[in-house]
Short mmCIF file of C-alpha atoms in Angstrom, two decimals:
data_model
loop_
_atom_site.label_atom_id
_atom_site.label_comp_id
_atom_site.label_asym_id
_atom_site.label_seq_id
_atom_site.Cartn_x
_atom_site.Cartn_y
_atom_site.Cartn_z
CA MET U 549 75.35 100.54 77.84
CA ASN U 550 74.77 99.41 81.24
CA ALA U 551 78.68 99.33 83.68
CA PRO U 552 78.48 95.70 85.56
CA THR U 553 76.76 95.30 88.88
CA ARG U 554 79.25 92.50 89.81
CA TRP U 555 82.83 91.30 88.90
CA LEU U 556 84.47 88.38 89.36
CA GLU U 557 88.12 88.71 91.44
CA LEU U 558 90.46 86.66 90.30
CA SER U 559 93.39 86.63 92.93
CA VAL U 560 96.97 84.80 93.12
CA ARG U 561 99.63 84.71 96.04
CA ALA U 562 102.90 85.35 94.41
CA HIS U 563 106.64 85.51 95.68
CA GLN U 564 108.10 88.84 94.43
CA GLU U 565 110.44 86.83 91.89
CA ALA U 566 107.22 85.46 90.50
CA ALA U 567 104.78 88.40 90.58
CA GLU U 568 105.93 90.15 87.44
CA THR U 569 104.95 87.35 85.56
CA VAL U 570 101.80 86.44 87.62
CA ALA U 571 100.86 90.38 86.83
CA ALA U 572 101.28 90.06 83.17
CA LEU U 573 99.15 86.87 83.20
CA LEU U 574 96.50 88.95 84.87
CA HIS U 575 96.52 91.84 82.62
CA LYS U 576 96.37 89.08 80.01
CA TRP U 577 92.88 87.60 81.42
CA GLY U 578 91.41 90.38 83.27
CA GLU U 579 90.36 93.85 82.62
CA GLY U 580 91.69 97.52 83.44
CA GLY U 581 94.62 96.56 85.40
CA VAL U 582 95.92 94.79 88.31
CA ALA U 583 95.96 95.73 91.73
CA ILE U 584 98.93 94.45 93.99
CA PHE U 585 98.75 94.22 98.10
CA GLN U 586 102.03 93.94 100.32
CA ASP U 587 101.98 93.55 103.91
CA HIS U 588 103.72 96.45 105.56
CA GLU U 589 104.87 97.54 108.82
CA GLN U 590 102.96 99.94 110.51
CA GLU U 591 104.65 103.09 109.86
CA THR U 592 104.55 106.71 109.78
CA VAL U 593 105.12 108.91 106.71
CA ASP U 594 108.58 109.45 108.49
CA HIS U 595 109.65 106.48 106.95
CA ASP U 596 108.63 104.81 103.77
CA PRO U 597 106.40 101.68 104.64
CA ARG U 598 108.76 98.47 104.81
CA PRO U 599 107.52 95.98 103.28
CA VAL U 600 107.28 92.51 105.02
CA GLY U 601 108.39 89.32 103.82
CA ALA U 602 108.44 88.54 99.68
CA TRP U 603 105.00 87.04 98.82
CA LEU U 604 102.44 89.70 97.58
CA THR U 605 98.80 89.46 96.69
CA LEU U 606 97.87 90.16 92.82
CA THR U 607 94.60 90.66 91.96
CA THR U 608 92.13 91.49 88.90
CA TYR U 609 88.77 91.68 87.73
CA VAL U 610 86.33 90.52 85.33
CA PRO U 611 82.81 91.94 84.69
CA ASP U 612 80.19 89.12 84.73
CA SER U 613 79.44 88.15 81.47
CA ALA U 614 79.11 85.33 78.46
CA ALA U 615 82.99 85.03 78.75
CA ILE U 616 84.02 84.83 82.11
CA ALA U 617 84.20 81.57 82.18
CA ALA U 618 86.90 81.06 79.39
CA ARG U 619 88.91 83.77 80.79
CA ARG U 620 88.87 82.61 84.13
CA ASP U 621 89.86 79.06 82.73
CA GLY U 622 92.18 80.83 80.52
CA LEU U 623 94.04 82.20 83.84
CA GLU U 624 93.67 78.92 85.44
CA LYS U 625 95.57 76.80 82.40
CA ASP U 626 98.42 79.67 82.04
CA LEU U 627 98.63 79.46 86.11
CA TRP U 628 98.81 75.99 85.75
CA HIS U 629 101.75 75.97 83.30
CA LEU U 630 103.97 78.54 85.38
CA HIS U 631 103.29 76.51 88.99
CA ALA U 632 104.86 73.86 86.76
CA PHE U 633 107.88 75.90 85.91
CA HIS U 634 107.88 77.62 89.51
CA GLY U 635 105.55 75.94 91.39
CA ASP U 636 107.23 77.07 94.89
CA LEU U 637 106.75 81.00 93.99
CA VAL U 638 102.96 80.92 92.91
CA GLY U 639 100.01 80.45 95.16
CA GLU U 640 96.62 79.30 93.78
CA LEU U 641 94.34 81.12 92.19
CA GLU U 642 91.41 82.15 94.06
CA THR U 643 88.15 83.70 93.50
CA GLN U 644 85.12 85.98 94.55
CA TRP U 645 82.55 88.32 93.37
CA VAL U 646 82.25 91.93 94.36
CA ALA U 647 79.50 93.98 93.77
CA GLU U 648 79.77 97.94 93.05
CA GLU U 649 77.93 98.55 96.05
CA ASP U 650 80.35 97.08 97.83
CA TRP U 651 83.24 99.82 97.05
CA ALA U 652 81.35 102.40 95.63
CA ASN U 653 80.28 104.23 98.79
CA ALA U 654 83.12 102.98 101.50
CA TRP U 655 84.51 106.47 101.44
CA LYS U 656 81.40 108.31 102.46
CA GLN U 657 81.99 107.29 106.23
CA PHE U 658 85.29 109.37 105.84
CA TYR U 659 83.62 112.41 104.15
CA THR U 660 82.74 115.15 106.88
CA VAL U 661 82.24 118.65 106.96
CA LEU U 662 84.89 120.47 105.55
CA HIS U 663 85.28 124.71 105.91
CA VAL U 664 86.82 126.23 103.26
CA GLY U 665 87.99 129.89 102.59
CA GLU U 666 86.22 132.27 104.96
CA ARG U 667 82.66 131.45 104.73
CA LEU U 668 82.12 128.28 103.03
CA VAL U 669 81.17 125.00 104.19
CA ILE U 670 80.75 121.61 102.45
CA LYS U 671 78.74 119.31 103.97
CA PRO U 672 77.79 115.88 102.74
CA ARG U 673 73.74 115.63 101.95
CA TRP U 674 73.52 112.65 104.65
CA GLN U 675 75.06 114.89 107.75
CA ASP U 676 73.44 117.62 109.85
CA TYR U 677 75.06 120.94 110.34
CA ALA U 678 74.56 124.04 112.25
CA PRO U 679 75.93 127.12 110.26
CA ALA U 680 77.10 130.20 111.80
CA PRO U 681 74.75 132.99 110.55
CA ASP U 682 77.58 134.35 107.58
CA GLU U 683 78.11 130.66 106.82
CA ILE U 684 77.42 129.54 103.20
CA VAL U 685 76.76 125.64 103.19
CA ILE U 686 76.59 123.66 100.17
CA ALA U 687 75.41 119.96 100.72
CA LEU U 688 76.80 117.48 98.36
CA ASP U 689 76.24 113.89 97.56
CA PRO U 690 79.26 113.55 95.19
CA GLY U 691 78.31 109.67 93.92
CA MET U 692 80.98 108.81 91.62
CA ALA U 693 81.70 112.35 90.50
CA PHE U 694 84.53 114.45 91.22
CA GLY U 695 84.19 117.45 93.28
CA THR U 696 83.84 116.15 97.19
CA GLY U 697 85.82 119.54 98.10
CA THR U 698 88.56 117.60 99.86
CA HIS U 699 90.86 117.53 96.65
CA PRO U 700 93.09 120.91 96.47
CA THR U 701 92.08 121.98 93.41
CA THR U 702 88.86 122.37 94.03
CA GLN U 703 89.44 123.95 97.17
CA LEU U 704 91.48 126.63 95.10
CA CYS U 705 89.07 127.32 92.77
CA LEU U 706 86.57 127.74 95.99
CA GLU U 707 88.69 130.64 97.78
CA ALA U 708 89.13 132.17 94.57
CA LEU U 709 85.50 131.99 93.47
CA GLU U 710 84.62 133.37 97.01
CA LYS U 711 86.49 136.83 96.38
CA LEU U 712 85.48 137.46 92.98
CA PRO U 713 82.59 139.80 92.84
CA VAL U 714 79.95 136.87 91.69
CA ALA U 715 76.85 138.82 93.15
CA GLY U 716 74.29 139.25 89.96
CA LYS U 717 76.84 137.68 87.44
CA SER U 718 76.35 135.01 84.80
CA VAL U 719 78.57 131.96 85.10
CA LEU U 720 79.88 129.18 82.94
CA ASP U 721 80.91 126.23 84.87
CA VAL U 722 83.06 123.65 82.46
CA GLY U 723 83.83 120.11 84.23
CA THR U 724 80.97 120.62 86.66
CA GLY U 725 81.56 117.27 88.01
CA SER U 726 79.49 116.96 91.46
CA GLY U 727 78.29 120.71 90.54
CA ILE U 728 80.25 121.49 93.62
CA LEU U 729 81.37 125.19 91.96
CA ALA U 730 78.36 126.11 90.17
CA ILE U 731 76.26 125.31 93.86
CA ALA U 732 78.86 127.85 95.08
CA ALA U 733 78.66 130.52 92.84
CA ALA U 734 74.82 130.48 92.65
CA LYS U 735 74.79 130.79 96.75
CA LEU U 736 77.27 133.32 96.62
CA GLY U 737 74.69 135.44 94.48
CA ALA U 738 75.37 134.95 91.01
CA ALA U 739 72.37 135.67 88.77
CA TYR U 740 72.48 132.49 86.87
CA VAL U 741 75.10 129.38 86.41
CA ASP U 742 75.34 127.16 83.24
CA ALA U 743 77.07 124.23 84.17
CA LEU U 744 78.90 121.75 81.98
CA ASP U 745 80.02 118.28 81.85
CA THR U 746 80.99 115.48 79.57
CA ASP U 747 80.34 112.48 81.53
CA PRO U 748 76.66 111.71 82.31
CA VAL U 749 77.65 110.35 85.75
CA ALA U 750 78.88 113.65 86.53
CA VAL U 751 75.90 115.58 84.79
CA SER U 752 73.44 113.25 86.62
CA ALA U 753 74.66 113.82 90.21
CA ALA U 754 75.25 117.75 89.46
CA ARG U 755 71.60 118.01 88.71
CA ASP U 756 70.66 116.16 91.87
CA ASN U 757 72.73 118.26 93.68
CA VAL U 758 71.44 121.24 92.41
CA VAL U 759 67.79 120.44 92.75
CA GLU U 760 68.23 119.35 96.73
CA ALA U 761 69.95 122.73 96.98
CA GLY U 762 66.89 124.05 95.66
CA LEU U 763 68.58 125.70 93.18
CA ALA U 764 66.79 124.67 89.61
CA SER U 765 66.16 127.89 89.07
CA ALA U 766 69.41 129.32 89.16
CA ILE U 767 71.47 126.42 88.04
CA THR U 768 71.24 124.85 84.04
CA VAL U 769 73.07 121.39 84.26
CA ARG U 770 73.91 120.12 80.61
CA GLU U 771 76.14 117.25 79.23
CA GLY U 772 78.71 118.73 76.96
CA THR U 773 81.67 120.65 76.46
CA LEU U 774 82.54 123.99 74.78
CA PRO U 775 82.41 125.39 72.08
CA LEU U 776 79.02 126.22 72.73
CA SER U 777 76.30 126.69 70.18
CA ASP U 778 76.87 129.95 67.84
CA PRO U 779 76.30 132.89 68.88
CA ALA U 780 77.65 131.67 72.10
CA PRO U 781 76.67 133.60 74.91
CA THR U 782 79.33 135.30 76.94
CA TYR U 783 79.63 135.03 80.56
CA ASP U 784 81.20 137.49 83.61
CA VAL U 785 82.55 134.39 85.20
CA VAL U 786 83.76 131.13 83.76
CA LEU U 787 85.00 128.46 86.11
CA ALA U 788 87.21 125.67 84.51
CA ASN U 789 88.67 123.24 86.95
CA ILE U 790 89.53 120.36 84.29
CA THR U 791 93.26 119.58 83.76
CA ALA U 792 95.84 120.98 82.24
CA GLN U 793 95.86 119.45 78.75
CA THR U 794 92.25 120.18 78.44
CA LEU U 795 92.68 123.83 79.62
CA ILE U 796 94.94 124.12 76.42
CA THR U 797 92.87 122.22 74.13
CA LEU U 798 89.85 124.55 75.09
CA ALA U 799 91.73 127.96 75.59
CA PRO U 800 90.38 129.42 72.41
CA HIS U 801 86.89 128.60 73.36
CA LEU U 802 87.06 129.43 77.11
CA ARG U 803 88.32 133.03 75.93
CA ALA U 804 85.39 133.18 73.32
CA VAL U 805 82.87 132.83 76.30
CA ILE U 806 84.16 135.21 78.84
CA ALA U 807 82.58 138.61 78.28
CA PRO U 808 85.14 141.41 78.44
CA HIS U 809 86.70 142.53 81.80
CA GLY U 810 85.14 139.16 82.51
CA ARG U 811 87.55 136.51 84.21
CA LEU U 812 88.37 132.79 84.09
CA LEU U 813 89.43 130.55 87.07
CA ALA U 814 91.24 127.72 85.56
CA CYS U 815 92.14 124.97 87.86
CA GLY U 816 93.05 121.44 88.01
CA ILE U 817 96.65 122.48 86.67
CA ILE U 818 99.28 120.30 87.90
CA ASP U 819 102.61 122.42 88.51
CA ALA U 820 104.73 120.90 85.69
CA LYS U 821 102.12 121.62 83.29
CA ALA U 822 100.94 125.75 84.76
CA ASP U 823 103.52 127.63 82.22
CA ALA U 824 102.10 125.91 79.32
CA ALA U 825 98.54 126.64 80.34
CA LEU U 826 99.60 130.30 80.91
CA ALA U 827 101.18 130.22 77.63
CA ALA U 828 98.13 128.91 75.81
CA PHE U 829 95.97 131.67 77.54
CA ASP U 830 98.55 134.24 76.72
CA ALA U 831 98.26 133.34 72.89
CA GLU U 832 94.37 134.04 73.62
CA GLY U 833 95.03 137.45 75.10
CA LEU U 834 94.35 136.88 78.53
CA ARG U 835 95.56 138.69 81.44
CA LEU U 836 96.95 136.51 84.29
CA LEU U 837 95.66 138.36 87.53
CA ASP U 838 96.86 136.24 90.29
CA ARG U 839 98.25 132.60 90.37
CA ARG U 840 97.96 130.36 93.37
CA GLU U 841 99.12 127.04 94.43
CA ALA U 842 98.42 124.34 96.74
CA GLY U 843 100.44 121.26 96.71
CA ASP U 844 101.04 120.49 93.52
CA TRP U 845 98.33 122.06 91.87
CA VAL U 846 97.84 125.96 90.34
CA LEU U 847 94.97 127.70 89.70
CA LEU U 848 95.33 130.80 87.18
CA ASP U 849 93.15 133.48 87.63
CA MET U 850 92.69 135.38 84.26
CA GLU U 851 90.98 137.96 82.87
CA ARG U 852 89.93 139.18 79.84
CA PRO U 853 90.86 142.69 79.27
CA THR U 854 88.59 143.64 76.00
CA MET B 454 103.05 115.83 111.34
CA ALA B 455 103.57 111.86 110.87
CA LYS B 456 100.64 110.21 109.75
CA LYS B 457 100.03 106.58 110.20
CA VAL B 458 99.75 104.04 107.51
CA ARG B 459 96.71 102.16 106.82
CA ALA B 460 97.56 100.33 103.30
CA VAL B 461 100.18 100.25 100.66
CA ILE B 462 98.64 99.18 97.52
CA LYS B 463 100.54 98.60 93.91
CA LEU B 464 98.22 99.20 91.02
CA GLN B 465 99.08 98.84 87.32
CA VAL B 466 96.65 100.88 85.11
CA PRO B 467 96.69 102.27 81.84
CA GLY B 468 98.70 105.92 82.11
CA GLY B 469 95.97 108.60 81.64
CA LYS B 470 93.33 106.33 81.23
CA ALA B 471 92.21 104.78 84.84
CA THR B 472 88.59 104.82 85.83
CA PRO B 473 86.60 103.82 88.95
CA ALA B 474 85.94 100.50 87.73
CA PRO B 475 87.86 97.55 88.81
CA PRO B 476 90.61 97.24 89.63
CA VAL B 477 91.08 100.67 90.95
CA GLY B 478 87.44 101.02 92.86
CA PRO B 479 87.45 97.83 95.06
CA ALA B 480 91.34 98.27 95.80
CA LEU B 481 90.73 101.96 96.84
CA GLY B 482 87.44 101.34 97.90
CA GLN B 483 87.93 98.88 100.83
CA HIS B 484 90.51 101.27 102.17
CA GLY B 485 87.76 104.18 101.95
CA VAL B 486 89.68 106.29 99.97
CA ASN B 487 87.93 108.91 97.69
CA ILE B 488 88.40 106.83 94.47
CA MET B 489 87.45 109.88 91.83
CA ALA B 490 90.05 111.98 93.82
CA PHE B 491 92.82 109.73 92.90
CA VAL B 492 91.53 108.85 89.26
CA LYS B 493 91.60 112.37 88.74
CA GLU B 494 95.09 113.05 89.90
CA PHE B 495 96.57 109.74 88.33
CA ASN B 496 95.47 110.57 85.21
CA GLU B 497 96.50 114.02 85.17
CA ARG B 498 100.36 112.95 86.30
CA SER B 499 100.02 109.81 83.77
CA SER B 500 98.74 111.76 81.00
CA SER B 501 102.32 111.82 79.04
CA GLN B 502 102.67 107.85 79.56
CA ALA B 503 99.77 106.88 77.65
CA GLY B 504 99.69 103.65 75.86
CA TYR B 505 101.69 102.09 78.63
CA ILE B 506 100.69 100.35 82.00
CA VAL B 507 102.03 102.67 84.56
CA PRO B 508 102.60 100.85 88.17
CA VAL B 509 101.42 102.98 90.88
CA GLU B 510 102.94 102.67 94.39
CA MET B 511 99.82 103.99 96.48
CA THR B 512 100.22 104.72 100.62
CA ILE B 513 96.73 105.59 101.90
CA PHE B 514 96.95 106.72 105.83
CA GLU B 515 94.92 106.07 108.75
CA ASP B 516 92.72 109.59 107.93
CA ARG B 517 92.04 108.29 104.45
CA SER B 518 94.30 110.77 102.77
CA PHE B 519 96.89 109.36 100.53
CA SER B 520 100.03 110.10 98.40
CA PHE B 521 101.63 108.06 95.51
CA ILE B 522 103.93 107.81 93.21
CA THR B 523 104.18 106.42 89.41
CA LYS B 524 107.23 104.04 88.49
CA THR B 525 108.61 102.23 85.52
CA PRO B 526 106.78 100.12 83.24
CA PRO B 527 106.78 96.23 84.29
CA ALA B 528 109.90 94.06 83.77
CA ALA B 529 107.49 92.18 81.72
CA ASP B 530 106.99 95.04 78.97
CA LEU B 531 110.54 95.88 78.94
CA LEU B 532 111.58 92.10 78.24
CA ARG B 533 109.14 91.68 75.82
CA ARG B 534 110.71 94.81 73.95
CA ALA B 535 114.10 93.78 74.60
CA ALA B 536 113.33 90.38 73.41
CA LYS B 537 111.52 91.69 70.45
CA VAL B 538 108.56 89.20 70.96
CA GLU B 539 104.94 90.20 71.09
CA LYS B 540 103.98 87.99 74.26
CA GLY B 541 105.27 85.69 76.72
CA SER B 542 105.40 82.15 76.33
CA GLY B 543 102.23 80.39 77.94
CA VAL B 544 104.04 77.26 78.90
CA PRO B 545 107.72 78.53 79.53
CA ASN B 546 108.95 75.31 80.55
CA VAL B 547 108.46 73.60 77.37
CA GLU B 548 108.05 76.29 75.19
CA LYS B 549 110.85 79.19 74.87
CA VAL B 550 109.79 82.29 72.57
CA GLY B 551 112.95 84.59 72.78
CA ARG B 552 116.28 85.42 74.67
CA VAL B 553 117.85 88.12 76.11
CA THR B 554 121.32 88.69 76.73
CA GLN B 555 122.86 89.35 80.13
CA ASP B 556 123.51 92.74 79.67
CA GLN B 557 120.06 93.68 78.08
CA VAL B 558 118.88 91.98 82.02
CA ARG B 559 121.13 94.01 83.68
CA GLU B 560 120.15 97.36 81.49
CA ILE B 561 116.72 96.52 82.98
CA ALA B 562 117.38 95.93 86.03
CA GLU B 563 119.13 99.20 86.53
CA MET B 564 116.36 101.12 85.07
CA LYS B 565 114.01 99.13 87.58
CA MET B 566 116.31 99.30 90.20
CA PRO B 567 114.50 102.11 92.21
CA ASP B 568 111.14 99.97 91.80
CA LEU B 569 112.46 96.54 92.92
CA ASN B 570 112.65 95.43 96.05
CA ALA B 571 116.75 94.64 95.88
CA ASN B 572 119.55 95.73 97.67
CA ASP B 573 121.88 95.78 94.53
CA VAL B 574 122.07 95.50 91.09
CA GLU B 575 122.39 91.60 90.92
CA ALA B 576 120.01 91.02 93.43
CA ALA B 577 117.64 93.40 90.80
CA MET B 578 119.05 91.25 88.01
CA LYS B 579 117.85 87.97 89.55
CA ILE B 580 114.83 89.08 89.95
CA VAL B 581 114.41 90.27 85.91
CA ALA B 582 115.87 86.86 85.01
CA GLY B 583 113.37 85.32 86.71
CA THR B 584 110.76 87.27 85.13
CA ALA B 585 112.30 86.38 82.08
CA ARG B 586 112.67 82.86 82.18
CA SER B 587 109.14 82.67 83.62
CA MET B 588 107.79 84.31 80.34
CA GLY B 589 109.68 81.76 78.43
CA LEU B 590 112.58 83.80 77.20
CA GLU B 591 115.99 82.39 77.80
CA VAL B 592 118.88 84.42 79.58
CA VAL B 593 122.40 83.96 77.52
CA SER B 594 125.47 85.46 77.94
#
């Protein structure tokens, strides 16, 4: 299935007293949810931004398809009735077409060179950078995949990975996203890296980044997840920057692919769920070597003892 | 260090199931925010609220970093449950689909108090009652 390339944006201005009702109508006719924009005073984070006035702009979207006219008309009809009920609180429906390229790449201009750990440098593929002699540069175009290096979980993983004895080792990266950790492992001297992701968008972005980095012979990117087909290979180092819930579900399968005395860097864990994740790994007989935190995010550095 | 605020955006998206598609993509993309970073973090934080529409209040700073908090379900959802009706009236001025009591309105107002732009419970109740009436719910004492 191809994702729609353009969407009809449906926006209504509403007083806060009617905002919830308008939001409910937008949920009914739109897709994926509702965004609400409120004018605010320019404030710093020292204060909560103070809203200005009581009017909001509520927006939803409908993908370009045959049903689009019916949904637009349905919303217009519901709004008309709402208008009759309290017209002074609800504005007119406004529409415009938006295309994915209008928003998908907007963040890129704010994505710049980033130093992580002691020697790692993450840079956008479209930007030049002259590295110092001992620096390891990872060039990325994450596209719509996760892993730009800006998120605390990715940074935690990179910092921990940099300190591991990776050189000459086999590495598995579960949930590779943009491929950032797999590429870092290969650049740190791993013998080979297998990278998995369940999201085809991520697999395609990761393959692209691996080829551009000239590491196609060292890194294999595949769509999929654990468990691996039997007999499963084992790896000296397993990287899993996913989410706490997925890590807990995968815990037995993760243990199965770690070689004896091998290491697991489990990340993407929000602090409230860290103990549950740790308990799941503990139940599999993995030993905690180190626990690192950045903001609300936790990394568990584990070892399979035997 | 104090950071300058660029925008405040509220989103109402399915708990644990946000995607980079609209409305998240366009709402964040126009402000230069890394969409996937938000999606991952939101889904992780709201995974326990799967099945509910979760309101998010997001502050985007000038450097394009962001912070957000998740909130109580929309008043319309809570009112539907209180009135035991499946959906609100499409023609609230003519067709009433159910009723809620003042006590229920107060209960919802108190629950949503931290999320409403209201100074006291009476003002919050006025907002909730307004929502109820515009869904075709009668407010009875």
